[in-house]
Coordinates of C-alpha atoms in Angstrom, one line a residue:
Chain G
M1 CA -9.9 -26.1 -25.3
Q2 CA -9.3 -28.4 -22.4
A3 CA -6.0 -26.6 -21.7
T4 CA -7.7 -23.2 -21.8
R5 CA -10.4 -24.5 -19.4
K6 CA -7.7 -25.6 -16.9
M7 CA -5.9 -22.2 -17.2
E8 CA -9.2 -20.3 -16.6
F9 CA -9.9 -22.6 -13.5
W10 CA -6.5 -21.7 -12.0
V11 CA -6.8 -18.0 -12.8
G12 CA -10.3 -18.0 -11.2
L13 CA -8.9 -19.9 -8.2
M14 CA -6.1 -17.3 -7.7
V15 CA -8.6 -14.3 -8.0
L16 CA -10.9 -16.0 -5.4
M17 CA -7.9 -16.5 -3.1
A18 CA -6.9 -12.9 -3.5
L19 CA -10.6 -11.7 -2.8
L20 CA -10.6 -13.9 0.3
G21 CA -7.4 -12.4 1.2
S22 CA -8.8 -8.9 1.0
L23 CA -11.8 -10.0 3.1
F24 CA -9.3 -11.2 5.8
M25 CA -7.5 -7.9 5.6
A26 CA -10.8 -6.0 5.9
L27 CA -12.3 -8.1 8.8
K28 CA -9.3 -9.3 10.7
V29 CA -6.3 -7.1 10.1
S30 CA -7.6 -3.5 9.5
N31 CA -10.1 -1.4 11.3
F32 CA -12.4 -1.5 8.2
G33 CA -16.0 -1.0 9.3
K34 CA -15.2 -0.3 12.9
L35 CA -16.1 3.4 12.8
A36 CA -13.5 3.6 10.1
G37 CA -16.1 4.0 7.2
L38 CA -17.4 7.0 8.7
Q39 CA -20.6 6.8 6.8
D40 CA -23.1 9.4 7.6
G41 CA -25.8 6.9 8.3
D42 CA -24.0 5.2 11.1
T43 CA -22.8 8.3 13.1
Y44 CA -24.0 11.8 14.0
P45 CA -21.8 14.8 14.2
V46 CA -21.4 17.0 17.1
T47 CA -18.9 19.9 17.6
A48 CA -16.8 21.2 20.4
S49 CA -14.3 24.1 20.5
F50 CA -11.0 23.9 22.4
S51 CA -8.5 26.6 23.0
D52 CA -5.6 24.2 22.4
I53 CA -6.0 20.8 20.8
G54 CA -2.3 19.9 21.2
G55 CA -1.6 16.9 18.9
L56 CA -5.3 15.9 18.2
K57 CA -5.7 14.6 14.6
P58 CA -8.7 13.8 12.3
R59 CA -9.6 10.1 12.9
S60 CA -8.5 10.2 16.6
K61 CA -10.6 8.3 18.7
V62 CA -13.4 9.7 21.0
T63 CA -14.1 7.6 24.1
M64 CA -16.5 7.5 27.0
G65 CA -15.3 5.5 30.0
G66 CA -12.5 4.1 27.9
V67 CA -14.8 2.7 25.2
V68 CA -14.5 4.1 21.6
V69 CA -17.7 5.8 20.8
G70 CA -16.7 7.8 17.9
R71 CA -13.9 9.5 15.8
V72 CA -12.8 13.1 15.1
R73 CA -13.9 13.9 11.7
S74 CA -12.4 17.4 11.2
I75 CA -10.5 20.1 13.0
S76 CA -10.7 23.8 11.8
L77 CA -10.0 27.3 13.3
D78 CA -13.0 29.4 14.2
T79 CA -11.7 32.9 13.1
Q80 CA -14.3 34.7 15.3
T81 CA -13.1 33.3 18.6
F82 CA -9.7 31.9 17.4
K83 CA -10.5 28.5 19.0
A84 CA -10.1 25.1 17.4
L85 CA -13.5 23.8 16.2
V86 CA -13.5 20.0 16.3
T87 CA -16.2 18.0 14.6
I88 CA -16.8 14.6 16.1
D89 CA -18.7 11.7 14.6
I90 CA -20.4 9.6 17.3
D91 CA -21.7 6.1 16.7
R92 CA -25.5 6.0 16.3
T93 CA -25.9 3.3 18.9
F94 CA -25.0 5.9 21.5
T95 CA -28.0 8.1 21.4
N96 CA -28.4 8.9 25.1
I97 CA -25.3 10.9 25.9
P98 CA -26.4 13.8 28.1
A99 CA -26.2 17.3 26.4
D100 CA -24.1 18.8 29.1
S101 CA -21.4 16.1 28.9
S102 CA -17.8 17.5 28.9
A103 CA -15.1 16.8 26.5
S104 CA -11.4 16.8 27.4
I105 CA -8.2 16.1 25.3
L106 CA -6.3 13.3 26.9
T107 CA -3.2 11.4 26.1
S108 CA -3.1 7.6 26.0
G109 CA 0.0 6.7 28.1
L110 CA 2.7 9.1 28.9
L111 CA 3.7 9.7 25.2
G112 CA 0.9 8.1 23.3
D113 CA -1.7 9.5 20.8
Q114 CA -4.1 12.2 21.9
Y115 CA -7.8 11.5 21.9
I116 CA -11.1 13.0 23.3
G117 CA -12.5 11.7 26.5
L118 CA -16.3 12.4 27.1
E119 CA -17.5 12.7 30.7
P120 CA -21.3 12.2 31.2
G121 CA -23.3 15.0 32.5
G122 CA -26.5 14.9 34.3
D123 CA -28.9 16.6 31.8
D124 CA -32.1 14.9 30.7
A125 CA -31.6 16.2 27.1
N126 CA -29.3 14.2 24.9
L127 CA -26.6 15.0 22.4
S128 CA -28.0 15.0 18.9
A129 CA -26.8 15.8 15.4
G130 CA -25.3 19.2 15.1
S131 CA -25.4 20.0 18.9
K132 CA -22.3 21.5 20.6
I133 CA -20.4 20.2 23.6
E134 CA -20.0 23.5 25.8
H135 CA -17.7 22.1 28.5
T136 CA -14.3 21.4 27.1
Q137 CA -11.0 21.1 28.5
S138 CA -7.9 21.6 26.3
A139 CA -4.9 19.4 25.8
M140 CA -2.2 19.3 28.3
V141 CA 0.8 20.7 26.5
L142 CA 4.1 19.6 28.1
E143 CA 6.1 22.9 27.3
K144 CA 3.3 25.1 28.9
L145 CA 3.2 22.8 31.9
I146 CA 7.1 23.1 32.4
G147 CA 6.7 26.8 31.8
Q148 CA 4.1 27.2 34.6
F149 CA 6.3 25.1 36.9
L150 CA 9.3 27.2 36.3
V151 CA 7.5 30.4 37.0
K152 CA 6.2 29.1 40.2
L153 CA 9.8 28.0 41.2
S154 CA 11.2 31.4 40.4
E155 CA 8.4 33.2 42.4
K156 CA 9.5 31.5 45.6
Chain B
M1 CA 44.4 20.3 -28.2
N2 CA 41.8 21.4 -30.5
A3 CA 41.4 17.7 -31.9
W4 CA 41.2 16.5 -28.3
L5 CA 38.6 19.0 -27.4
E6 CA 36.5 18.2 -30.5
K7 CA 36.6 14.6 -29.6
K8 CA 35.4 15.2 -26.2
I9 CA 32.5 17.3 -27.4
I10 CA 31.6 14.7 -29.9
A11 CA 31.6 12.0 -27.3
L12 CA 29.3 14.2 -25.1
G13 CA 27.0 14.9 -28.0
D14 CA 26.9 11.3 -28.9
G15 CA 26.1 10.2 -25.3
F16 CA 23.3 12.7 -25.0
M17 CA 21.9 11.8 -28.3
S18 CA 21.7 8.1 -27.4
I19 CA 20.1 8.8 -24.0
A20 CA 17.5 11.0 -25.9
R21 CA 17.1 8.2 -28.5
A22 CA 16.4 5.7 -25.6
F23 CA 13.9 8.0 -24.0
G24 CA 12.2 8.5 -27.2
Q25 CA 12.0 4.8 -28.0
G26 CA 10.7 4.1 -24.7
W27 CA 7.8 6.7 -24.8
L28 CA 6.9 5.8 -28.2
F29 CA 6.7 2.1 -27.1
M30 CA 4.6 3.1 -24.1
L31 CA 2.3 5.2 -26.4
L32 CA 1.8 2.3 -28.8
L33 CA 1.2 -0.1 -26.0
V34 CA -1.4 2.2 -24.4
G35 CA -3.0 2.7 -27.7
A36 CA -3.3 -1.2 -28.2
L37 CA -4.9 -1.6 -24.7
P38 CA -8.6 -1.0 -25.8
A39 CA -8.4 -3.6 -28.7
S40 CA -6.6 -6.0 -26.5
I41 CA -8.8 -5.8 -23.3
V42 CA -11.7 -7.3 -25.2
R43 CA -9.7 -10.4 -26.1
V44 CA -10.3 -11.9 -22.8
S45 CA -9.0 -15.3 -23.4
A46 CA -5.6 -13.9 -24.6
W47 CA -4.8 -12.1 -21.3
I48 CA -6.4 -14.8 -19.1
R49 CA -3.8 -17.1 -20.7
Q50 CA -1.0 -14.5 -19.8
L51 CA -2.5 -14.2 -16.4
Y52 CA -1.9 -17.9 -15.9
F53 CA 1.7 -17.8 -16.9
A54 CA 2.6 -14.5 -14.9
G55 CA 0.2 -15.0 -12.0
V56 CA -0.7 -18.5 -11.2
L57 CA 2.8 -20.0 -12.0
S58 CA 4.2 -17.2 -9.6
L59 CA 1.9 -18.3 -6.8
P60 CA 4.3 -20.9 -5.1
I61 CA 7.2 -18.6 -4.9
I62 CA 5.1 -15.7 -3.6
L63 CA 3.2 -17.7 -1.1
V64 CA 6.3 -19.5 0.4
A65 CA 8.3 -16.2 0.4
G66 CA 5.4 -14.3 2.1
L67 CA 5.1 -17.0 4.8
F68 CA 8.8 -17.0 5.7
V69 CA 9.2 -13.3 5.5
G70 CA 6.3 -12.9 7.9
M71 CA 7.8 -15.5 10.2
V72 CA 11.2 -14.0 10.3
L73 CA 9.7 -10.3 10.9
A74 CA 7.8 -11.9 13.9
L75 CA 10.7 -13.6 15.3
Q76 CA 13.0 -10.4 15.0
A77 CA 10.3 -8.1 16.4
Y78 CA 9.7 -10.4 19.3
N79 CA 13.4 -10.6 20.1
I80 CA 13.6 -6.8 20.4
L81 CA 10.2 -6.0 21.9
V82 CA 10.5 -8.7 24.6
N83 CA 13.0 -6.4 26.2
F84 CA 10.3 -3.6 26.6
N85 CA 7.6 -5.9 27.6
A86 CA 5.7 -5.0 24.4
T87 CA 5.4 -8.3 22.7
E88 CA 1.8 -7.7 22.0
T89 CA 2.8 -5.2 19.4
V90 CA 4.5 -7.8 17.2
G91 CA 1.3 -8.3 15.2
V92 CA 1.1 -4.6 14.5
M93 CA 4.8 -4.4 13.4
V94 CA 4.5 -7.4 11.2
A95 CA 1.3 -6.3 9.5
L96 CA 2.4 -2.6 9.0
T97 CA 5.8 -3.6 7.8
L98 CA 4.4 -6.0 5.4
L99 CA 1.5 -3.8 4.1
R100 CA 3.5 -0.7 3.8
E101 CA 6.9 -1.7 2.4
L102 CA 7.9 -5.3 2.4
G103 CA 4.8 -6.8 0.8
P104 CA 4.7 -4.7 -2.3
V105 CA 8.5 -4.5 -2.7
V106 CA 9.4 -8.2 -2.2
A107 CA 6.5 -9.3 -4.3
A108 CA 7.4 -7.0 -7.0
L109 CA 11.1 -8.1 -6.9
L110 CA 10.1 -11.9 -6.9
F111 CA 7.6 -11.0 -9.8
A112 CA 10.5 -9.3 -11.8
G113 CA 12.7 -12.3 -11.3
R114 CA 10.0 -14.9 -12.0
A115 CA 7.7 -13.4 -14.5
A116 CA 9.2 -10.4 -16.1
S117 CA 12.4 -12.1 -17.0
A118 CA 10.3 -14.8 -18.7
L119 CA 8.4 -12.1 -20.6
T120 CA 11.6 -10.6 -21.9
A121 CA 13.1 -13.9 -22.9
E122 CA 9.8 -15.0 -24.7
I123 CA 9.5 -11.7 -26.6
G124 CA 13.2 -11.6 -27.4
L125 CA 13.0 -15.1 -28.8
M126 CA 9.9 -14.2 -30.8
K127 CA 11.9 -11.2 -32.2
S128 CA 15.0 -13.3 -33.0
T129 CA 13.0 -15.8 -34.7
E130 CA 11.1 -13.1 -36.7
Q131 CA 7.7 -14.1 -35.4
L132 CA 7.0 -10.5 -34.6
S133 CA 7.8 -9.5 -38.2
A134 CA 5.7 -12.4 -39.4
L135 CA 2.7 -11.1 -37.4
E136 CA 3.1 -7.6 -39.1
M137 CA 3.4 -9.3 -42.4
M138 CA 0.0 -10.9 -41.9
G139 CA -1.5 -7.5 -41.1
L140 CA -1.7 -8.2 -37.3
D141 CA -0.6 -5.6 -34.8
P142 CA 2.0 -7.3 -32.4
F143 CA 1.1 -4.6 -29.9
V144 CA -2.5 -5.8 -29.7
R145 CA -1.6 -9.6 -30.1
I146 CA 1.5 -9.9 -28.1
F147 CA 2.4 -6.9 -25.9
A148 CA -0.9 -5.5 -24.5
P149 CA -2.2 -8.9 -23.3
R150 CA 1.0 -9.5 -21.4
F151 CA 0.9 -5.8 -20.0
I152 CA -2.8 -6.3 -18.8
A153 CA -1.9 -9.7 -17.2
A154 CA 1.0 -8.3 -15.3
L155 CA -1.2 -5.3 -14.2
I156 CA -3.7 -7.7 -12.7
A157 CA -1.4 -10.3 -11.5
L158 CA 0.9 -8.3 -9.2
P159 CA -1.6 -6.6 -7.0
L160 CA -3.3 -10.0 -6.5
L161 CA 0.0 -11.7 -5.7
T162 CA 1.0 -8.7 -3.4
M163 CA -2.4 -9.1 -1.5
L164 CA -1.8 -13.0 -1.1
F165 CA 1.9 -12.3 0.0
N166 CA 0.6 -9.9 2.8
V167 CA -1.9 -12.4 4.0
L168 CA 0.5 -15.3 4.0
G169 CA 3.0 -13.0 5.8
I170 CA 0.6 -11.9 8.5
F171 CA -0.4 -15.6 8.9
G172 CA 3.3 -16.5 9.2
G173 CA 3.7 -13.7 11.9
Y174 CA 0.7 -15.2 13.6
L175 CA 2.3 -18.8 13.6
I176 CA 5.5 -17.7 15.1
G177 CA 4.2 -15.0 17.5
V178 CA 1.1 -16.7 18.8
E179 CA 1.5 -20.3 18.2
A180 CA 5.4 -20.5 18.9
L181 CA 6.2 -17.8 21.2
G182 CA 3.0 -17.5 23.1
I183 CA 1.8 -14.0 22.6
D184 CA -1.9 -13.8 23.5
T185 CA -4.2 -14.3 20.4
G186 CA -6.7 -11.7 21.3
T187 CA -4.2 -8.8 21.9
F188 CA -2.3 -9.8 18.8
W189 CA -5.4 -9.3 16.5
S190 CA -7.0 -6.4 18.4
Q191 CA -3.8 -4.3 18.4
M192 CA -3.4 -5.0 14.7
Q193 CA -7.0 -4.0 14.0
A194 CA -6.3 -0.8 16.0
A195 CA -3.2 0.2 14.2
V196 CA -3.9 -0.9 10.5
E197 CA -5.9 1.6 8.5
W198 CA -7.9 0.0 5.7
Q199 CA -7.6 3.0 3.3
E200 CA -4.1 4.0 4.0
D201 CA -2.3 0.9 4.6
V202 CA -4.2 -1.9 2.8
M203 CA -5.1 0.3 -0.2
G204 CA -1.7 1.8 -0.2
S205 CA -0.3 -1.6 -0.6
V206 CA -2.4 -2.2 -3.6
I207 CA -1.6 1.2 -5.1
K208 CA 2.1 0.6 -4.7
S209 CA 2.0 -3.0 -6.3
L210 CA -0.1 -1.4 -9.2
V211 CA 2.6 1.1 -9.9
F212 CA 5.3 -1.5 -9.6
A213 CA 3.4 -3.8 -12.0
L214 CA 3.1 -1.0 -14.5
V215 CA 6.9 -0.2 -14.4
I216 CA 8.0 -3.9 -14.3
A217 CA 5.8 -4.9 -17.2
A218 CA 6.8 -1.9 -19.3
I219 CA 10.5 -2.5 -18.7
A220 CA 10.2 -6.3 -19.5
L221 CA 8.3 -5.7 -22.7
F222 CA 10.3 -2.8 -23.9
Q223 CA 13.6 -4.8 -23.2
G224 CA 12.2 -7.8 -25.1
A225 CA 11.2 -5.7 -28.1
Q226 CA 14.6 -3.9 -28.1
C227 CA 16.8 -6.8 -27.6
L228 CA 19.6 -7.7 -30.3
P229 CA 18.1 -10.7 -32.2
T230 CA 20.8 -13.1 -31.0
A231 CA 21.2 -15.7 -28.3
E232 CA 23.5 -13.3 -26.5
G233 CA 21.1 -10.3 -27.1
V234 CA 18.2 -12.2 -25.5
S235 CA 20.2 -13.2 -22.5
M236 CA 21.5 -9.6 -21.9
A237 CA 18.0 -8.2 -22.3
T238 CA 16.7 -10.6 -19.8
T239 CA 19.4 -9.5 -17.3
R240 CA 18.7 -5.9 -17.9
T241 CA 15.0 -6.5 -17.4
V242 CA 15.8 -8.0 -13.9
V243 CA 18.3 -5.3 -13.0
H244 CA 16.4 -2.3 -14.2
S245 CA 13.0 -3.4 -12.8
S246 CA 14.4 -4.2 -9.3
L247 CA 16.2 -0.8 -9.2
A248 CA 13.1 1.0 -10.4
V249 CA 10.9 -0.9 -7.8
L250 CA 13.3 0.0 -4.9
G251 CA 13.6 3.6 -6.0
L252 CA 9.9 4.1 -6.7
D253 CA 9.2 2.7 -3.3
F254 CA 11.0 5.3 -1.6
V255 CA 9.2 7.9 -3.8
L256 CA 5.7 6.4 -3.1
T257 CA 6.3 6.0 0.7
A258 CA 7.3 9.7 0.8
L259 CA 4.2 10.6 -1.0
M260 CA 1.7 8.4 0.8
F261 CA 2.9 8.0 4.3
D262 CA 4.4 11.5 4.9

């Protein structure tokens, strides 16, 4: 009986250690909880349509002044306008983003991941759940840029 | 000529039959094992005891190995990344390499060597000394009493060990990267947090280790149950367990990586 108690103690200790390890993983190592859970209670959805999203992916970050304020939830194609419809989850703590703010798809660094940058507008009304960002700027696609450059060169 | 051809065809048929037989025995064994799980899972003290032997006694090797793997990863990553002025990403590299590949795989290989070989040897010896037959004589199902508790224990132990391996590895990377080589603590952790996904990377690690535990435990128990009841037979079965489960882990890791991180 004594030996069994000892074994149970050690097994319990190992499980406890593993649980503490997962806690460490959640809080310190991974982005668990930092807009990663995407619970509906913590965020509100807004939509924006872009003519070209480039390399934007679901879970890409949405920033305002460089600070992460949300994440891209989903990307789909609007079959009426043939534009990409991007749904963004914005953190509930940012409630006073002006409704006429503009969204543009930017690249972090020269070759980094693409993300959405929000530029504040001047409207008194604020973005709320389900509202649509009207002013958008598409991703800069390198091939198109080079193409335009070549066309300009040949025109000369 | 005809006799030669006949011999070859017989050899082919014999080879095919023995492969089919091995497959059949393996699947039958798994079926009986899974069938014994419900009856075995309620005998908590039986599998807690096995959890002690498979899990707790494997802790020292797992923890020490994890620490050193993390340390050497950080050292190598630093030596390369310092050329690009990108030493802050050492933490990201250590964490992602550990969580996605090295953690589950190395922990599983160590588990195969440390715990699975012991399982095969134990069951092989039980078979040689006819303890399994004795259990059946008493009307007790060896699958419920012997195999299933060990299977459950392995299934629980390896994910726990893998999680601890990952944590110790990241801690080792922190020791070398931050304490020894002077990377900034703040950027080390924040870059890691930005890059590591809870669901994909941390949970992926757990899923991988669960699959590995399943395969290793099944191989170890099957080899123990199938071994020739001699001293040589037990030793050969133990060797086969380590070789087969190591190869299975490495092969499956590729498949799982291709499935999970496409």
